Tab-separated table of C-alpha atoms and ligand atoms in Angstrom:
chain	number	residue	atom	x	y	z
A	200	MET	CA	8.822	-14.921	62.539
A	201	PRO	CA	8.246	-11.163	63.221
A	202	ILE	CA	6.659	-10.079	66.424
A	203	LEU	CA	2.856	-9.327	65.344
A	204	SER	CA	0.577	-6.358	66.379
A	205	GLY	CA	-3.266	-6.727	67.548
A	206	ARG	CA	-3.690	-5.912	63.947
A	207	ALA	CA	-1.996	-8.847	62.526
A	208	ARG	CA	-3.886	-10.550	59.788
A	209	VAL	CA	-4.001	-14.312	60.019
A	210	ALA	CA	-4.329	-17.041	57.226
A	211	GLY	CA	-3.276	-21.056	57.237
A	212	ILE	CA	-3.485	-24.222	55.821
A	213	ILE	CA	-6.251	-26.564	57.097
A	214	GLY	CA	-5.329	-30.430	55.980
A	215	TRP	CA	-5.173	-33.904	57.614
A	216	PRO	CA	-2.381	-34.479	57.963
A	217	VAL	CA	-0.950	-30.952	57.439
A	218	ALA	CA	2.601	-31.725	58.376
A	219	HIS	CA	4.328	-32.042	55.359
A	220	SER	CA	2.733	-29.044	53.832
A	221	ARG	CA	5.191	-26.228	52.416
A	222	SER	CA	2.625	-23.395	52.120
A	223	PRO	CA	3.643	-22.202	55.625
A	224	CYS	CA	7.468	-21.788	54.675
A	225	LEU	CA	6.116	-20.209	51.330
A	226	HIS	CA	3.835	-17.723	52.877
A	227	GLY	CA	6.160	-17.069	55.505
A	228	PHE	CA	8.808	-16.315	53.235
A	229	TRP	CA	6.609	-13.828	51.454
A	230	LEU	CA	5.212	-12.064	54.837
A	231	GLU	CA	9.162	-11.782	55.864
A	232	ARG	CA	10.089	-10.045	52.436
A	233	TYR	CA	6.983	-7.707	52.418
A	234	GLY	CA	7.521	-7.005	55.929
A	235	ILE	CA	3.619	-7.820	56.560
A	236	ASP	CA	2.069	-7.776	59.763
A	237	GLY	CA	0.608	-11.278	59.697
A	238	ALA	CA	1.043	-14.877	60.353
A	239	TYR	CA	0.465	-18.210	58.047
A	240	VAL	CA	-0.154	-21.204	60.213
A	241	PRO	CA	-0.915	-25.330	59.964
A	242	LEU	CA	-4.095	-26.347	61.413
A	243	ALA	CA	-4.459	-30.276	61.391
A	244	VAL	CA	-8.306	-30.682	61.135
A	245	PRO	CA	-9.902	-34.037	60.710
A	246	PRO	CA	-12.678	-34.509	58.436
A	247	ALA	CA	-15.534	-34.722	60.893
A	248	SER	CA	-14.261	-31.221	62.234
A	249	LEU	CA	-13.995	-29.421	58.814
A	250	PRO	CA	-17.081	-27.426	59.039
A	251	ALA	CA	-16.538	-26.223	62.509
A	252	ALA	CA	-13.315	-25.646	61.743
A	253	ILE	CA	-13.931	-23.282	58.651
A	254	ARG	CA	-16.755	-21.361	60.265
A	255	GLY	CA	-14.705	-20.837	63.447
A	256	LEU	CA	-11.408	-19.406	61.749
A	257	ALA	CA	-14.091	-17.233	60.188
A	258	ALA	CA	-15.851	-16.049	63.396
A	259	ALA	CA	-12.498	-15.692	64.954
A	260	GLY	CA	-11.412	-13.206	62.088
A	261	PHE	CA	-8.964	-15.013	59.963
A	262	ALA	CA	-8.410	-13.491	56.460
A	263	GLY	CA	-8.998	-16.890	55.115
A	264	CYS	CA	-7.189	-20.285	54.322
A	265	ASN	CA	-5.711	-22.814	51.819
A	266	VAL	CA	-7.408	-26.622	52.011
A	267	THR	CA	-5.453	-29.260	51.312
A	268	LEU	CA	-5.809	-33.280	50.867
A	269	PRO	CA	-8.514	-34.602	52.030
A	270	HIS	CA	-10.908	-31.577	52.264
A	271	LYS	CA	-10.988	-30.184	49.052
A	272	GLU	CA	-14.496	-31.230	48.084
A	273	ALA	CA	-15.769	-30.852	51.193
A	274	ALA	CA	-14.779	-27.314	51.374
A	275	PHE	CA	-16.279	-26.330	48.406
A	276	ALA	CA	-19.811	-27.332	49.912
A	277	LEU	CA	-19.276	-24.953	52.529
A	278	CYS	CA	-18.598	-21.924	50.610
A	279	ASP	CA	-21.198	-19.058	50.059
A	280	ARG	CA	-19.598	-18.221	46.442
A	281	VAL	CA	-17.166	-19.893	44.017
A	282	THR	CA	-15.345	-19.042	41.147
A	283	ASP	CA	-16.290	-20.831	37.877
A	284	ALA	CA	-13.308	-22.524	37.946
A	285	ALA	CA	-14.174	-24.182	41.485
A	286	ARG	CA	-17.779	-24.981	40.190
A	287	ARG	CA	-16.587	-26.774	37.330
A	288	ILE	CA	-14.299	-29.180	39.461
A	289	GLU	CA	-16.239	-29.068	42.637
A	290	ALA	CA	-13.360	-28.349	44.774
A	291	VAL	CA	-11.604	-25.523	46.008
A	292	ASN	CA	-8.019	-25.098	47.818
A	293	THR	CA	-8.134	-21.399	48.749
A	294	LEU	CA	-10.908	-19.685	51.078
A	295	VAL	CA	-11.476	-16.037	51.611
A	296	PHE	CA	-13.429	-14.580	54.217
A	297	ARG	CA	-14.984	-11.456	53.494
A	298	ASP	CA	-18.115	-9.539	54.646
A	299	GLY	CA	-19.421	-12.564	56.487
A	300	LYS	CA	-19.097	-14.681	53.662
A	301	ILE	CA	-16.848	-17.857	52.377
A	302	GLU	CA	-15.573	-17.434	49.233
A	303	GLY	CA	-13.698	-20.268	47.353
A	304	SER	CA	-11.518	-20.579	44.478
A	305	SER	CA	-8.878	-23.306	42.981
A	306	THR	CA	-5.813	-22.085	42.196
A	307	ASP	CA	-3.851	-24.949	40.805
A	308	GLY	CA	-4.814	-24.795	37.056
A	309	ALA	CA	-4.196	-20.873	37.070
A	310	GLY	CA	-0.659	-21.595	38.553
A	311	PHE	CA	-0.012	-24.334	36.107
A	312	LEU	CA	-0.659	-21.662	33.363
A	313	ALA	CA	1.296	-19.093	35.219
A	314	ASN	CA	4.048	-21.204	35.651
A	315	LEU	CA	4.113	-22.644	31.711
A	316	ARG	CA	4.194	-18.620	30.923
A	317	ALA	CA	6.909	-17.922	33.409
A	318	HIS	CA	9.008	-20.639	31.225
A	319	GLY	CA	8.121	-18.402	28.061
A	320	VAL	CA	5.489	-21.344	26.954
A	321	ASP	CA	2.141	-20.458	25.309
A	322	PRO	CA	-0.447	-22.495	26.535
A	323	ALA	CA	-2.814	-22.303	23.489
A	324	ARG	CA	-1.438	-25.273	21.687
A	325	PRO	CA	-2.199	-28.904	21.293
A	326	ALA	CA	-1.772	-30.948	24.424
A	327	LEU	CA	-1.745	-34.146	25.814
A	328	VAL	CA	-2.491	-34.478	29.642
A	329	LEU	CA	-1.444	-37.689	31.247
A	330	GLY	CA	-3.572	-38.730	34.438
A	331	ALA	CA	-7.168	-38.181	35.551
A	332	GLY	CA	-6.967	-37.209	39.389
A	333	GLY	CA	-7.570	-33.988	41.171
A	334	ALA	CA	-4.935	-32.030	39.780
A	335	ALA	CA	-5.606	-33.269	36.055
A	336	ARG	CA	-9.229	-31.622	36.262
A	337	ASP	CA	-7.789	-28.181	37.060
A	338	ILE	CA	-4.947	-28.260	34.577
A	339	ALA	CA	-7.148	-29.671	31.850
A	340	ALA	CA	-9.843	-26.906	32.315
A	341	ALA	CA	-7.043	-24.300	32.598
A	342	LEU	CA	-5.608	-25.406	29.498
A	343	ILE	CA	-9.100	-25.496	27.570
A	344	ASP	CA	-10.015	-22.018	28.821
A	345	ALA	CA	-6.592	-21.034	27.435
A	346	GLY	CA	-7.482	-22.117	24.192
A	347	ALA	CA	-5.608	-25.464	24.195
A	348	SER	CA	-7.176	-28.288	22.386
A	349	VAL	CA	-6.811	-31.120	25.072
A	350	SER	CA	-6.402	-34.845	24.851
A	351	ILE	CA	-6.337	-36.698	27.939
A	352	ALA	CA	-5.304	-40.436	28.664
A	353	ASN	CA	-5.430	-42.082	32.053
A	354	ARG	CA	-4.197	-45.602	33.369
A	355	THR	CA	-7.434	-46.486	34.842
A	356	PRO	CA	-10.544	-45.856	32.263
A	357	GLY	CA	-13.082	-45.369	34.894
A	358	ARG	CA	-11.722	-42.381	36.408
A	359	LEU	CA	-10.849	-40.909	32.926
A	360	ASP	CA	-14.572	-41.679	32.229
A	361	ARG	CA	-15.643	-39.401	35.285
A	362	LEU	CA	-13.343	-36.599	34.305
A	363	LEU	CA	-14.894	-36.495	30.696
A	364	ARG	CA	-18.415	-36.132	31.883
A	365	LEU	CA	-17.436	-33.057	33.751
A	366	PHE	CA	-15.475	-31.618	30.806
A	367	PRO	CA	-16.760	-33.000	27.105
A	368	ALA	CA	-14.567	-30.712	25.461
A	369	LEU	CA	-11.737	-33.417	26.408
A	370	THR	CA	-10.691	-35.617	23.829
A	371	PRO	CA	-10.025	-39.319	25.215
A	372	LEU	CA	-6.862	-41.460	24.090
A	373	PRO	CA	-6.255	-44.722	25.383
A	374	TRP	CA	-3.549	-44.877	27.598
A	375	GLU	CA	-1.407	-47.394	25.471
A	376	ALA	CA	-1.232	-44.893	22.667
A	377	ARG	CA	0.382	-42.136	24.566
A	378	ALA	CA	3.566	-42.523	23.177
A	379	ALA	CA	2.592	-43.385	19.704
A	380	ALA	CA	0.622	-40.294	19.513
A	381	LEU	CA	3.027	-37.691	20.699
A	382	PRO	CA	3.780	-36.437	17.101
A	383	ASP	CA	0.417	-35.017	17.185
A	384	PHE	CA	1.030	-32.812	20.234
A	385	ALA	CA	3.103	-29.627	21.233
A	386	LEU	CA	2.573	-30.107	25.105
A	387	LEU	CA	2.885	-33.128	27.144
A	388	VAL	CA	1.869	-32.540	30.700
A	389	ASN	CA	2.110	-35.402	33.409
A	390	THR	CA	-0.285	-34.865	36.152
A	391	THR	CA	0.224	-38.744	37.360
A	392	SER	CA	2.239	-39.131	40.714
A	393	ALA	CA	4.207	-41.348	38.702
A	394	GLY	CA	7.684	-40.027	38.964
A	395	MET	CA	7.521	-38.807	42.627
A	396	ALA	CA	10.393	-39.649	45.188
A	397	GLY	CA	9.802	-43.321	46.024
A	398	ARG	CA	7.474	-43.940	43.303
A	399	PRO	CA	8.055	-45.942	39.751
A	400	PRO	CA	8.730	-43.598	37.150
A	401	LEU	CA	6.222	-42.449	34.501
A	402	GLU	CA	6.329	-44.873	31.792
A	403	ILE	CA	6.444	-43.477	28.541
A	404	ASP	CA	9.033	-43.572	25.587
A	405	LEU	CA	9.654	-40.046	24.012
A	406	ALA	CA	11.298	-42.014	20.886
A	407	ARG	CA	8.330	-40.460	18.674
A	408	ALA	CA	8.571	-36.992	20.278
A	409	PRO	CA	8.656	-33.843	17.676
A	410	PRO	CA	11.756	-31.555	18.487
A	411	SER	CA	9.313	-28.991	19.490
A	412	LEU	CA	7.377	-30.784	22.200
A	413	ILE	CA	7.572	-29.228	25.492
A	414	VAL	CA	7.196	-31.215	28.701
A	415	ALA	CA	5.643	-30.277	31.818
A	416	ASP	CA	5.348	-32.364	34.771
A	417	ILE	CA	3.594	-31.210	38.216
A	418	VAL	CA	5.464	-33.474	40.057
A	419	TYR	CA	7.694	-31.278	42.329
A	420	ALA	CA	9.893	-33.840	44.337
A	421	PRO	CA	12.572	-34.556	42.881
A	422	LEU	CA	12.355	-31.215	40.776
A	423	VAL	CA	13.776	-33.126	37.741
A	424	THR	CA	11.593	-36.366	37.461
A	425	PRO	CA	13.038	-39.088	35.424
A	426	LEU	CA	10.290	-37.871	32.751
A	427	LEU	CA	11.811	-34.237	32.627
A	428	ALA	CA	15.558	-35.927	32.657
A	429	ALA	CA	14.568	-38.207	29.781
A	430	ALA	CA	12.639	-35.111	27.887
A	431	GLU	CA	16.264	-32.939	28.644
A	432	ARG	CA	18.384	-36.121	27.211
A	433	ARG	CA	16.038	-35.453	23.723
A	434	GLY	CA	16.771	-32.060	23.643
A	435	LEU	CA	13.200	-30.833	24.326
A	436	THR	CA	11.846	-27.876	26.323
A	437	THR	CA	11.415	-28.757	29.914
A	438	VAL	CA	8.935	-27.043	32.457
A	439	PRO	CA	9.450	-28.560	36.296
A	440	GLY	CA	6.332	-28.530	38.889
A	441	LEU	CA	7.913	-26.335	41.411
A	442	GLY	CA	6.954	-23.097	39.942
A	443	MET	CA	2.980	-24.322	39.803
A	444	LEU	CA	3.171	-24.876	43.270
A	445	LEU	CA	4.600	-21.516	44.067
A	446	HIS	CA	2.357	-19.599	41.443
A	447	GLN	CA	-0.652	-21.205	42.849
A	448	ALA	CA	-0.149	-19.575	46.408
A	449	VAL	CA	-0.337	-15.737	44.586
A	450	PRO	CA	-4.000	-15.101	44.719
A	451	GLY	CA	-4.376	-16.296	48.183
A	452	PHE	CA	-1.628	-14.062	49.651
A	453	ALA	CA	-2.952	-11.318	47.828
A	454	ALA	CA	-6.275	-11.805	49.290
A	455	TRP	CA	-5.107	-12.190	52.766
A	456	PHE	CA	-2.463	-9.765	52.980
A	457	GLY	CA	-3.117	-7.107	50.361
A	458	VAL	CA	0.016	-7.676	48.349
A	459	THR	CA	0.642	-9.448	45.171
A	460	PRO	CA	3.605	-11.422	45.901
A	461	SER	CA	6.151	-12.158	42.936
A	462	VAL	CA	7.590	-15.612	42.339
A	463	ASP	CA	11.428	-15.271	41.563
A	464	ARG	CA	14.498	-17.044	41.912
A	465	ALA	CA	15.171	-16.622	45.684
A	466	LEU	CA	11.698	-18.176	46.716
A	467	THR	CA	12.291	-21.115	44.605
A	468	ASP	CA	15.505	-21.782	46.070
A	469	PHE	CA	14.025	-21.123	49.605
A	470	VAL	CA	10.985	-23.522	48.816
A	471	ALA	CA	13.615	-25.973	47.119
A	472	ALA	CA	15.852	-26.218	50.122
A	473	ASP	CA	12.794	-26.620	52.445
A	474	LEU	CA	11.780	-30.024	50.008
A	475	GLY	CA	15.401	-30.975	50.496
A	476	ILE	CA	15.876	-30.801	46.439
A	477	SER	CA	18.104	-27.908	44.863
A	478	ALA	CA	16.793	-25.779	41.950
A	479	PRO	CA	19.145	-26.427	38.821
A	480	ALA	CA	20.942	-22.941	37.884
A	481	SER	CA	18.912	-22.691	34.728
A	482	SER	CA	15.513	-22.564	36.261
A	483	PRO	CA	14.089	-19.020	35.663
A	484	GLY	CA	12.780	-19.222	39.370
A	485	ALA	CA	9.158	-19.585	38.515
B	177	NAP	N1	3.051	-28.627	41.265
B	177	NAP	C1	2.191	-28.682	42.087
B	177	NAP	O1	1.621	-27.146	42.286
B	177	NAP	C2	1.133	-29.788	42.568
B	177	NAP	C3	-0.320	-29.352	42.463
B	177	NAP	C4	-1.191	-30.453	42.704
B	177	NAP	C5	-0.551	-31.814	42.654
B	177	NAP	N2	0.927	-32.028	42.175
B	177	NAP	C6	1.284	-33.413	41.975
B	177	NAP	O2	0.421	-33.910	41.303
B	177	NAP	C7	0.664	-35.283	41.479
B	177	NAP	C8	-1.050	-35.849	41.314
B	177	NAP	O3	-1.511	-35.063	42.338
B	177	NAP	P1	-3.270	-35.460	42.321
B	177	NAP	O4	-3.862	-34.547	43.501
B	177	NAP	O5	-4.009	-35.084	41.109
B	177	NAP	O6	-3.679	-37.454	42.421
B	177	NAP	P2	-4.554	-38.078	42.493
B	177	NAP	O7	-5.762	-37.456	42.472
B	177	NAP	O8	-4.305	-39.221	43.287
B	177	NAP	O9	-4.463	-38.802	40.977
B	177	NAP	C9	-3.249	-39.380	40.650
B	177	NAP	C10	-3.167	-39.727	39.342
B	177	NAP	O10	-1.983	-40.411	38.947
B	177	NAP	C11	-2.163	-41.748	38.086
B	177	NAP	N3	-1.134	-42.723	38.468
B	177	NAP	C12	-0.689	-42.760	39.786
B	177	NAP	N4	0.375	-43.742	39.606
B	177	NAP	C13	0.751	-43.755	38.436
B	177	NAP	C14	1.559	-44.764	37.363
B	177	NAP	N5	2.583	-45.538	38.071
B	177	NAP	N6	1.474	-44.794	36.114
B	177	NAP	C15	0.410	-43.574	35.531
B	177	NAP	N7	-0.494	-43.275	36.520
B	177	NAP	C16	-0.403	-43.161	37.573
B	177	NAP	C17	-3.468	-42.083	38.511
B	177	NAP	O11	-3.902	-43.087	37.490
B	177	NAP	P3	-5.109	-44.137	38.093
B	177	NAP	O12	-6.481	-43.301	37.921
B	177	NAP	O13	-4.849	-45.180	37.019
B	177	NAP	O14	-4.668	-44.893	39.427
B	177	NAP	C18	-4.509	-40.626	38.564
B	177	NAP	O15	-4.591	-40.586	37.367
B	177	NAP	C19	1.158	-35.565	42.559
B	177	NAP	O16	2.540	-36.188	42.490
B	177	NAP	C20	0.821	-34.109	43.492
B	177	NAP	O17	1.947	-34.105	44.592
B	177	NAP	C21	1.590	-30.867	41.955
């Protein structure tokens, strides 16, 4: 880490736990690349201490912070101003402390879209989103905003119903119908945690997938999930999840440190190495 001056800008990530977070590695890479007089630190904060911690960071002159599990909803409630995207999902992952106010945003949806576009994929197409958890909310909203018609299926109907109440523009699809319905879609997005290292793979038969189907997975460890591997075997275009993780970090870094960082091959390799995975040579680095 470079030596800091007394004017250094400081940001960090609040989570409980936070040790698993790759954000310090990612932002540290950019700080070094751009020679910025600044630091980005992990901040382990238990839920009961969250309001005091956030207000304390703002009072201490932090530029802002990321917020990860389990604090995204609670941090939303502490904001003075939030973006439209954050208001709709009632959660934030990025805080900027400006003019004595706490500004909150949620950048996962925009990061997902940026990753699709970096792979040459226009998001405005009929999409089937699998999953109805926290990430699905952001992604479904971003796809709708981008002009996609979005259907959504979740293993547990109750959770899907809650998401549908937030986003009436979504079309529900029974979980059991997901494979048979593939011919109706141009984009398939896995937002479930199935396929993560140590978890069972996502259960879906791609036999009925049209040759033009694009398959995106937001799980990034492993980089090539069983779903993506199955799609590749069928010759389908795939979009791995690591790029979303990198792109969602861009707006926070730009706000805190005054430089819009680029997402490229060197960053992808650096974060992949930190995760203990390797990015395939074909990855566009985004
Ligand atoms: N690339 C990125 O930047 C990025 C960003 C955010 C999250 N993620 C990843 O996205 C995944 C989901 O995160 P989240 O925060 O949305 O999690 P979450 O809120 O806990 O939601 C988990 C979702 O996965 C479903 N699910 C879990 N196991 C399943 C299985 N075996 N079969 C079918 N569905 C299953 C759940 O369905 P039920 O309702 O039926 O339980 C639920 O819809 C995680 O792997 C996370 O690491 C990646």
